PDB file of C-alpha atoms and ligand atoms in Angstrom:
ATOM      1  CA  MET A   1     -14.553   8.799  22.026  1.00 67.00           C
ATOM      2  CA  LYS A   2     -10.973   8.152  20.985  1.00 68.00           C
ATOM      3  CA  THR A   3     -10.590   7.146  17.364  1.00 76.00           C
ATOM      4  CA  SER A   4      -7.517   6.161  15.455  1.00 93.00           C
ATOM      5  CA  LYS A   5      -8.213   6.921  11.821  1.00 96.00           C
ATOM      6  CA  LEU A   6      -7.108   5.742   8.460  1.00 98.00           C
ATOM      7  CA  PHE A   7      -6.489   8.774   6.255  1.00 98.00           C
ATOM      8  CA  GLN A   8      -7.089   8.078   2.578  1.00 98.00           C
ATOM      9  CA  VAL A   9      -6.622  10.185  -0.553  1.00 98.00           C
ATOM     10  CA  SER A  10      -8.811   9.283  -3.558  1.00 98.00           C
ATOM     11  CA  THR A  11     -10.470   5.927  -4.259  1.00 98.00           C
ATOM     12  CA  LEU A  12      -8.952   2.771  -5.704  1.00 96.00           C
ATOM     13  CA  ASN A  13     -11.323   2.741  -8.696  1.00 96.00           C
ATOM     14  CA  ASP A  14     -10.280   6.290  -9.581  1.00 97.00           C
ATOM     15  CA  LEU A  15      -6.640   5.112  -9.610  1.00 97.00           C
ATOM     16  CA  MET A  16      -7.561   1.918 -11.501  1.00 96.00           C
ATOM     17  CA  LEU A  17      -9.205   3.966 -14.252  1.00 96.00           C
ATOM     18  CA  GLY A  18      -6.098   6.119 -14.670  1.00 97.00           C
ATOM     19  CA  ASP A  19      -6.251   9.162 -12.403  1.00 98.00           C
ATOM     20  CA  TYR A  20      -2.551   9.364 -11.519  1.00 98.00           C
ATOM     21  CA  ASN A  21      -2.568  13.084 -10.762  1.00 98.00           C
ATOM     22  CA  GLY A  22      -0.826  13.755  -7.468  1.00 98.00           C
ATOM     23  CA  THR A  23      -3.218  15.840  -5.371  1.00 98.00           C
ATOM     24  CA  CYS A  24      -1.804  15.446  -1.872  1.00 98.00           C
ATOM     25  CA  SER A  25       1.699  16.669  -1.118  1.00 98.00           C
ATOM     26  CA  VAL A  26       4.059  14.654   1.066  1.00 98.00           C
ATOM     27  CA  LYS A  27       4.071  17.569   3.504  1.00 98.00           C
ATOM     28  CA  GLU A  28       0.260  17.512   3.785  1.00 98.00           C
ATOM     29  CA  LEU A  29       0.104  13.711   3.977  1.00 98.00           C
ATOM     30  CA  LEU A  30       2.523  13.519   6.893  1.00 98.00           C
ATOM     31  CA  LYS A  31       0.164  15.738   8.901  1.00 98.00           C
ATOM     32  CA  HIS A  32      -2.339  12.871   8.765  1.00 97.00           C
ATOM     33  CA  GLY A  33      -0.123   9.893   9.478  1.00 97.00           C
ATOM     34  CA  ASP A  34       3.414   8.582   9.858  1.00 98.00           C
ATOM     35  CA  THR A  35       2.913   5.061   8.483  1.00 98.00           C
ATOM     36  CA  GLY A  36       1.286   3.771   5.314  1.00 98.00           C
ATOM     37  CA  ILE A  37       1.358   3.032   1.598  1.00 98.00           C
ATOM     38  CA  GLY A  38       0.380   4.567  -1.753  1.00 98.00           C
ATOM     39  CA  THR A  39       1.822   5.705  -5.062  1.00 98.00           C
ATOM     40  CA  TYR A  40       3.246   8.963  -6.444  1.00 98.00           C
ATOM     41  CA  ASP A  41       2.274  11.433  -9.159  1.00 98.00           C
ATOM     42  CA  GLY A  42       2.150   9.720 -12.544  1.00 97.00           C
ATOM     43  CA  LEU A  43       2.131   6.298 -10.856  1.00 96.00           C
ATOM     44  CA  ASP A  44       5.853   6.781 -10.279  1.00 97.00           C
ATOM     45  CA  GLY A  45       6.673   3.871  -7.979  1.00 97.00           C
ATOM     46  CA  GLU A  46       5.309   2.438  -4.740  1.00 98.00           C
ATOM     47  CA  ALA A  47       5.012   4.603  -1.646  1.00 98.00           C
ATOM     48  CA  ILE A  48       6.146   3.377   1.738  1.00 98.00           C
ATOM     49  CA  ILE A  49       5.548   5.786   4.604  1.00 98.00           C
ATOM     50  CA  LEU A  50       7.615   4.747   7.592  1.00 98.00           C
ATOM     51  CA  ASN A  51       8.439   6.617  10.795  1.00 97.00           C
ATOM     52  CA  GLY A  52       7.082   9.867   9.369  1.00 98.00           C
ATOM     53  CA  LYS A  53       9.132   9.742   6.181  1.00 98.00           C
ATOM     54  CA  ALA A  54       7.861   9.056   2.655  1.00 98.00           C
ATOM     55  CA  TYR A  55       9.882   6.705   0.454  1.00 98.00           C
ATOM     56  CA  ASP A  56       9.406   5.678  -3.168  1.00 98.00           C
ATOM     57  CA  GLY A  57      10.304   2.215  -4.492  1.00 98.00           C
ATOM     58  CA  ARG A  58      10.655   2.837  -8.221  1.00 97.00           C
ATOM     59  CA  ALA A  59      10.539   0.475 -11.204  1.00 96.00           C
ATOM     60  CA  ASN A  60      14.295   0.886 -11.721  1.00 95.00           C
ATOM     61  CA  GLY A  61      14.811  -0.889  -8.400  1.00 95.00           C
ATOM     62  CA  VAL A  62      15.925   2.221  -6.547  1.00 95.00           C
ATOM     63  CA  VAL A  63      14.347   3.653  -3.399  1.00 98.00           C
ATOM     64  CA  SER A  64      14.516   7.342  -2.576  1.00 97.00           C
ATOM     65  CA  GLU A  65      13.125   9.540   0.132  1.00 98.00           C
ATOM     66  CA  MET A  66      10.560  11.964  -1.235  1.00 98.00           C
ATOM     67  CA  SER A  67      10.436  15.663  -0.431  1.00 98.00           C
ATOM     68  CA  ASP A  68       7.662  17.919   0.862  1.00 98.00           C
ATOM     69  CA  ASN A  69       6.541  18.999  -2.614  1.00 98.00           C
ATOM     70  CA  ASP A  70       6.251  15.534  -4.148  1.00 98.00           C
ATOM     71  CA  SER A  71       2.639  14.426  -4.398  1.00 98.00           C
ATOM     72  CA  LEU A  72       0.470  11.330  -4.283  1.00 98.00           C
ATOM     73  CA  PRO A  73      -2.698  10.451  -6.242  1.00 98.00           C
ATOM     74  CA  PHE A  74      -3.718   7.566  -3.946  1.00 98.00           C
ATOM     75  CA  THR A  75      -2.520   6.770  -0.454  1.00 98.00           C
ATOM     76  CA  THR A  76      -3.551   5.522   2.984  1.00 98.00           C
ATOM     77  CA  VAL A  77      -1.767   6.461   6.207  1.00 98.00           C
ATOM     78  CA  ALA A  78      -2.333   6.481   9.955  1.00 98.00           C
ATOM     79  CA  PHE A  79      -0.442   7.544  13.054  1.00 97.00           C
ATOM     80  CA  PHE A  80       1.020   4.266  14.256  1.00 97.00           C
ATOM     81  CA  ASP A  81       0.668   3.412  17.925  1.00 96.00           C
ATOM     82  CA  GLU A  82       3.963   1.761  18.847  1.00 96.00           C
ATOM     83  CA  SER A  83       2.780   1.035  22.394  1.00 96.00           C
ATOM     84  CA  VAL A  84       0.794  -2.063  21.323  1.00 96.00           C
ATOM     85  CA  LYS A  85       2.170  -5.497  22.097  1.00 96.00           C
ATOM     86  CA  GLU A  86       4.721  -6.915  19.678  1.00 98.00           C
ATOM     87  CA  GLU A  87       3.888 -10.366  18.314  1.00 97.00           C
ATOM     88  CA  LYS A  88       5.827 -12.922  16.278  1.00 97.00           C
ATOM     89  CA  VAL A  89       4.663 -14.841  13.232  1.00 97.00           C
ATOM     90  CA  THR A  90       6.051 -17.355  10.733  1.00 97.00           C
ATOM     91  CA  PHE A  91       4.476 -17.712   7.297  1.00 97.00           C
ATOM     92  CA  GLU A  92       5.447 -19.531   4.127  1.00 98.00           C
ATOM     93  CA  SER A  93       3.625 -17.480   1.538  1.00 97.00           C
ATOM     94  CA  ILE A  94       1.571 -14.350   1.131  1.00 96.00           C
ATOM     95  CA  GLU A  95      -1.566 -16.503   1.303  1.00 95.00           C
ATOM     96  CA  ASP A  96      -0.303 -18.008   4.571  1.00 96.00           C
ATOM     97  CA  PHE A  97       0.427 -14.497   5.869  1.00 95.00           C
ATOM     98  CA  LYS A  98      -3.102 -13.366   5.002  1.00 93.00           C
ATOM     99  CA  GLU A  99      -4.650 -16.394   6.666  1.00 92.00           C
ATOM    100  CA  LYS A 100      -2.589 -16.166   9.857  1.00 94.00           C
ATOM    101  CA  LEU A 101      -2.995 -12.433  10.258  1.00 93.00           C
ATOM    102  CA  ALA A 102      -6.722 -12.567   9.473  1.00 89.00           C
ATOM    103  CA  ALA A 103      -7.056 -14.963  12.396  1.00 91.00           C
ATOM    104  CA  GLU A 104      -5.448 -12.343  14.664  1.00 92.00           C
ATOM    105  CA  LEU A 105      -7.930  -9.613  13.780  1.00 96.00           C
ATOM    106  CA  PRO A 106     -10.533  -9.052  16.492  1.00 93.00           C
ATOM    107  CA  SER A 107     -13.034  -8.262  13.725  1.00 96.00           C
ATOM    108  CA  THR A 108     -12.767  -8.068   9.937  1.00 95.00           C
ATOM    109  CA  ASN A 109     -15.118  -5.083   9.876  1.00 97.00           C
ATOM    110  CA  PHE A 110     -12.471  -2.563  10.919  1.00 97.00           C
ATOM    111  CA  PHE A 111      -9.391  -1.155   9.231  1.00 98.00           C
ATOM    112  CA  TYR A 112      -5.927  -2.158  10.459  1.00 98.00           C
ATOM    113  CA  MET A 113      -2.392  -0.943   9.942  1.00 98.00           C
ATOM    114  CA  ILE A 114       0.430  -3.439  10.316  1.00 98.00           C
ATOM    115  CA  LYS A 115       4.146  -2.879  10.710  1.00 98.00           C
ATOM    116  CA  MET A 116       6.404  -5.932  10.546  1.00 98.00           C
ATOM    117  CA  HIS A 117      10.112  -6.126  11.039  1.00 98.00           C
ATOM    118  CA  GLY A 118      12.483  -8.994  10.405  1.00 98.00           C
ATOM    119  CA  LYS A 119      14.126 -11.069   7.715  1.00 98.00           C
ATOM    120  CA  PHE A 120      12.013 -11.848   4.660  1.00 98.00           C
ATOM    121  CA  ASN A 121      12.014 -13.534   1.296  1.00 98.00           C
ATOM    122  CA  VAL A 122      10.090 -11.071  -0.791  1.00 98.00           C
ATOM    123  CA  ARG A 123       9.083 -10.354  -4.385  1.00 98.00           C
ATOM    124  CA  VAL A 124       8.075  -6.769  -5.060  1.00 98.00           C
ATOM    125  CA  ARG A 125       6.869  -4.839  -8.079  1.00 96.00           C
ATOM    126  CA  SER A 126       6.776  -1.236  -9.155  1.00 96.00           C
ATOM    127  CA  CYS A 127       5.229   0.576 -12.084  1.00 93.00           C
ATOM    128  CA  PHE A 128       6.968   3.082 -14.339  1.00 94.00           C
ATOM    129  CA  LYS A 129       6.060   6.755 -14.272  1.00 95.00           C
ATOM    130  CA  GLN A 130       3.301   7.365 -16.810  1.00 96.00           C
ATOM    131  CA  GLU A 131       2.882  10.205 -19.255  1.00 96.00           C
ATOM    132  CA  LYS A 132      -0.437  11.811 -20.140  1.00 95.00           C
ATOM    133  CA  PRO A 133      -2.891  10.840 -21.460  1.00 95.00           C
ATOM    134  CA  TYR A 134      -2.944   8.205 -18.721  1.00 96.00           C
ATOM    135  CA  GLU A 135      -3.991   4.636 -19.505  1.00 95.00           C
ATOM    136  CA  PRO A 136      -5.947   2.564 -16.957  1.00 95.00           C
ATOM    137  CA  LEU A 137      -3.882   0.701 -14.348  1.00 93.00           C
ATOM    138  CA  PHE A 138      -4.780  -2.766 -15.634  1.00 90.00           C
ATOM    139  CA  LYS A 139      -3.079  -1.861 -18.953  1.00 90.00           C
ATOM    140  CA  VAL A 140      -0.124  -0.041 -17.411  1.00 90.00           C
ATOM    141  CA  ALA A 141       0.609  -2.742 -14.837  1.00 84.00           C
ATOM    142  CA  LYS A 142       1.530  -5.187 -17.630  1.00 83.00           C
ATOM    143  CA  ASP A 143       4.782  -3.240 -17.898  1.00 84.00           C
ATOM    144  CA  GLN A 144       5.628  -3.477 -14.194  1.00 91.00           C
ATOM    145  CA  ARG A 145       9.084  -4.519 -13.001  1.00 95.00           C
ATOM    146  CA  GLU A 146       9.548  -7.211 -10.374  1.00 96.00           C
ATOM    147  CA  PHE A 147      12.459  -7.788  -8.004  1.00 97.00           C
ATOM    148  CA  GLU A 148      13.089 -10.701  -5.665  1.00 98.00           C
ATOM    149  CA  TYR A 149      15.197 -10.590  -2.509  1.00 98.00           C
ATOM    150  CA  HIS A 150      16.141 -13.402  -0.144  1.00 98.00           C
ATOM    151  CA  ASP A 151      16.977 -13.206   3.565  1.00 98.00           C
ATOM    152  CA  ILE A 152      16.624  -9.475   3.458  1.00 98.00           C
ATOM    153  CA  GLU A 153      16.110  -7.407   6.611  1.00 98.00           C
ATOM    154  CA  GLY A 154      13.365  -4.899   6.344  1.00 98.00           C
ATOM    155  CA  TYR A 155       9.919  -3.649   7.082  1.00 98.00           C
ATOM    156  CA  VAL A 156       6.520  -4.625   5.769  1.00 98.00           C
ATOM    157  CA  VAL A 157       3.951  -1.862   6.044  1.00 98.00           C
ATOM    158  CA  GLY A 158       0.371  -2.680   5.226  1.00 97.00           C
ATOM    159  CA  VAL A 159      -3.268  -1.807   5.432  1.00 97.00           C
ATOM    160  CA  TYR A 160      -6.202  -4.134   5.973  1.00 97.00           C
ATOM    161  CA  CYS A 161      -9.539  -2.946   4.620  1.00 97.00           C
ATOM    162  CA  PRO A 162     -12.902  -4.571   5.275  1.00 96.00           C
ATOM    163  CA  ASN A 163     -14.862  -6.122   2.393  1.00 95.00           C
ATOM    164  CA  TYR A 164     -17.426  -3.341   2.331  1.00 96.00           C
ATOM    165  CA  VAL A 165     -14.889  -0.856   0.908  1.00 96.00           C
ATOM    166  CA  GLU A 166     -14.845  -2.628  -2.487  1.00 93.00           C
ATOM    167  CA  GLY A 167     -14.193  -0.041  -5.190  1.00 94.00           C
ATOM    168  CA  MET A 168     -13.000   2.564  -2.707  1.00 96.00           C
ATOM    169  CA  ASN A 169      -9.985   0.630  -1.470  1.00 96.00           C
ATOM    170  CA  LEU A 170      -8.636  -2.920  -1.661  1.00 95.00           C
ATOM    171  CA  PRO A 171     -10.546  -5.380   0.570  1.00 94.00           C
ATOM    172  CA  GLY A 172      -8.112  -7.434   2.666  1.00 94.00           C
ATOM    173  CA  TRP A 173      -4.397  -6.848   3.023  1.00 95.00           C
ATOM    174  CA  HIS A 174      -2.363  -4.487   0.832  1.00 96.00           C
ATOM    175  CA  ILE A 175       1.320  -4.605   1.813  1.00 97.00           C
ATOM    176  CA  HIS A 176       4.525  -2.852   0.745  1.00 98.00           C
ATOM    177  CA  PHE A 177       8.149  -3.622   1.603  1.00 98.00           C
ATOM    178  CA  ILE A 178      11.209  -1.492   2.324  1.00 98.00           C
ATOM    179  CA  SER A 179      14.625  -2.867   3.210  1.00 98.00           C
ATOM    180  CA  GLU A 180      16.342  -2.046   6.505  1.00 98.00           C
ATOM    181  CA  ASP A 181      18.909   0.107   4.673  1.00 98.00           C
ATOM    182  CA  LEU A 182      16.098   1.897   2.780  1.00 98.00           C
ATOM    183  CA  THR A 183      17.492   0.999  -0.659  1.00 98.00           C
ATOM    184  CA  LYS A 184      15.009  -1.614  -1.925  1.00 98.00           C
ATOM    185  CA  GLY A 185      11.249  -1.762  -1.878  1.00 98.00           C
ATOM    186  CA  GLY A 186       7.886  -1.972  -3.586  1.00 98.00           C
ATOM    187  CA  HIS A 187       4.431  -3.528  -3.649  1.00 97.00           C
ATOM    188  CA  ILE A 188       4.611  -7.086  -2.291  1.00 97.00           C
ATOM    189  CA  LEU A 189       3.634  -9.973  -4.578  1.00 96.00           C
ATOM    190  CA  LYS A 190       5.278 -12.845  -2.686  1.00 97.00           C
ATOM    191  CA  LEU A 191       6.389 -13.023   0.913  1.00 98.00           C
ATOM    192  CA  SER A 192       7.673 -15.430   3.518  1.00 98.00           C
ATOM    193  CA  GLY A 193       9.247 -14.859   6.888  1.00 98.00           C
ATOM    194  CA  GLU A 194      10.308 -16.755   9.975  1.00 97.00           C
ATOM    195  CA  LYS A 195       9.498 -15.460  13.460  1.00 97.00           C
ATOM    196  CA  VAL A 196       9.207 -11.922  12.207  1.00 98.00           C
ATOM    197  CA  SER A 197       7.885  -9.414  14.689  1.00 98.00           C
ATOM    198  CA  TYR A 198       4.854  -7.293  14.044  1.00 98.00           C
ATOM    199  CA  LYS A 199       2.567  -4.737  15.607  1.00 98.00           C
ATOM    200  CA  LEU A 200      -1.053  -4.345  14.638  1.00 97.00           C
ATOM    201  CA  ASN A 201      -3.156  -1.202  15.047  1.00 97.00           C
ATOM    202  CA  LYS A 202      -6.924  -1.338  14.864  1.00 97.00           C
ATOM    203  CA  LEU A 203      -8.357   1.762  13.191  1.00 97.00           C
ATOM    204  CA  THR A 204     -11.879   2.850  14.094  1.00 96.00           C
ATOM    205  CA  GLY A 205     -12.284   5.748  11.699  1.00 96.00           C
ATOM    206  CA  TRP A 206     -11.834   6.550   8.026  1.00 97.00           C
ATOM    207  CA  ASP A 207     -11.035   9.984   6.627  1.00 97.00           C
ATOM    208  CA  LEU A 208     -11.458  10.082   2.873  1.00 98.00           C
ATOM    209  CA  VAL A 209     -10.357  13.031   0.751  1.00 98.00           C
ATOM    210  CA  LEU A 210     -11.691  13.153  -2.815  1.00 98.00           C
ATOM    211  CA  PRO A 211      -9.418  14.603  -5.515  1.00 98.00           C
ATOM    212  CA  GLU A 212     -10.737  17.567  -7.486  1.00 97.00           C
ATOM    213  CA  THR A 213      -9.314  16.311 -10.759  1.00 98.00           C
ATOM    214  CA  LYS A 214     -11.049  16.262 -14.136  1.00 97.00           C
ATOM    215  CA  GLU A 215     -10.751  12.459 -14.082  1.00 97.00           C
ATOM    216  CA  PHE A 216     -12.404  12.016 -10.705  1.00 98.00           C
ATOM    217  CA  SER A 217     -15.214  14.349 -11.708  1.00 98.00           C
ATOM    218  CA  THR A 218     -15.988  12.462 -14.920  1.00 97.00           C
ATOM    219  CA  PHE A 219     -15.033   8.781 -14.446  1.00 96.00           C
ATOM    220  CA  ASN A 220     -17.773   6.210 -13.938  1.00 94.00           C
ATOM    221  CA  LEU A 221     -16.759   5.116 -10.449  1.00 92.00           C
ATOM    222  CA  LYS A 222     -19.666   2.715 -10.081  1.00 88.00           C
ATOM    223  CA  GLU A 223     -18.148   0.165 -12.442  1.00 87.00           C
ATOM    224  CA  ASP A 224     -17.274  -3.162 -10.802  1.00 91.00           C
ATOM    225  CA  LEU A 225     -13.506  -3.379 -11.250  1.00 91.00           C
ATOM    226  CA  SER A 226     -12.948  -6.070  -8.626  1.00 88.00           C
ATOM    227  CA  LYS A 227     -11.665  -8.682 -11.120  1.00 88.00           C
ATOM    228  CA  LYS A 228      -9.279  -6.226 -12.778  1.00 87.00           C
ATOM    229  CA  THR A 229      -8.143  -4.943  -9.377  1.00 87.00           C
ATOM    230  CA  GLU A 230      -7.411  -8.470  -8.249  1.00 84.00           C
ATOM    231  CA  ALA A 231      -5.289  -9.015 -11.355  1.00 83.00           C
ATOM    232  CA  VAL A 232      -3.302  -5.812 -10.737  1.00 85.00           C
ATOM    233  CA  GLU A 233      -2.900  -5.847  -6.964  1.00 81.00           C
ATOM    234  CA  GLY A 234      -2.763  -9.582  -6.405  1.00 70.00           C
ATOM    235  CA  SER A 235      -0.360 -12.149  -7.741  1.00 48.00           C
ATOM    236  CA  ALA A 236       2.983 -11.993  -9.531  1.00 45.00           C
ATOM    237  CA  LYS A 237       3.313 -12.135 -13.297  1.00 41.00           C
ATOM    238  CA  LYS A 238       3.132 -15.678 -14.606  1.00 34.00           C
TER     239      LYS A 238
HETATM  240 ZN1  LIG B   1       0.639  -1.448  -3.585  1.00 65.87          ZN
END
């Protein structure tokens, strides 16, 4: 049986509660996928993994390529199959994007990786690197920085997770942006695009690596954080 797997490090609730310790190196991560998203040690920016390279969209608005020894506390990647058919889509908002792309999924019970390319209007955010002792993400995210770009060429990389992963990852779409020239990027809060091209990979497996941190060992990971997660990962600041 051939499976294309999503490779995940840690769980979303562990990150939400403040475990920002990088446990997976960039070098190790790239052995498990060439495309994906995440964040770096200390919550230092938004990870975009594209074409086998790991980039960081930081809160100062700068993107840099990360090196082998940099590490990630939470991330999801997969090896992207470029041989799938390329489609085109137009959407006016992130909600419109979610609706249109959800309609394209053969089933919402699988994981998917999406790679889009084209010209976008996009609003992204990044968080600042945190110092220990770490505060939970819903407190830290209040200090996030947001940047808006219009008619910008770039890539959207994203993961779709089924509803049953609640607490372990974000149900639905989680998308990050990086500009064509690799200088701008972050976690997407608002998005529109006209006739942008995209490729969609269905993933039929899920590899989850649990971090051996003090936090992960002691946090109450059963707590329902869905409302707080929605507030952090969802919409732009009012
Ligand atoms: Zn994100």
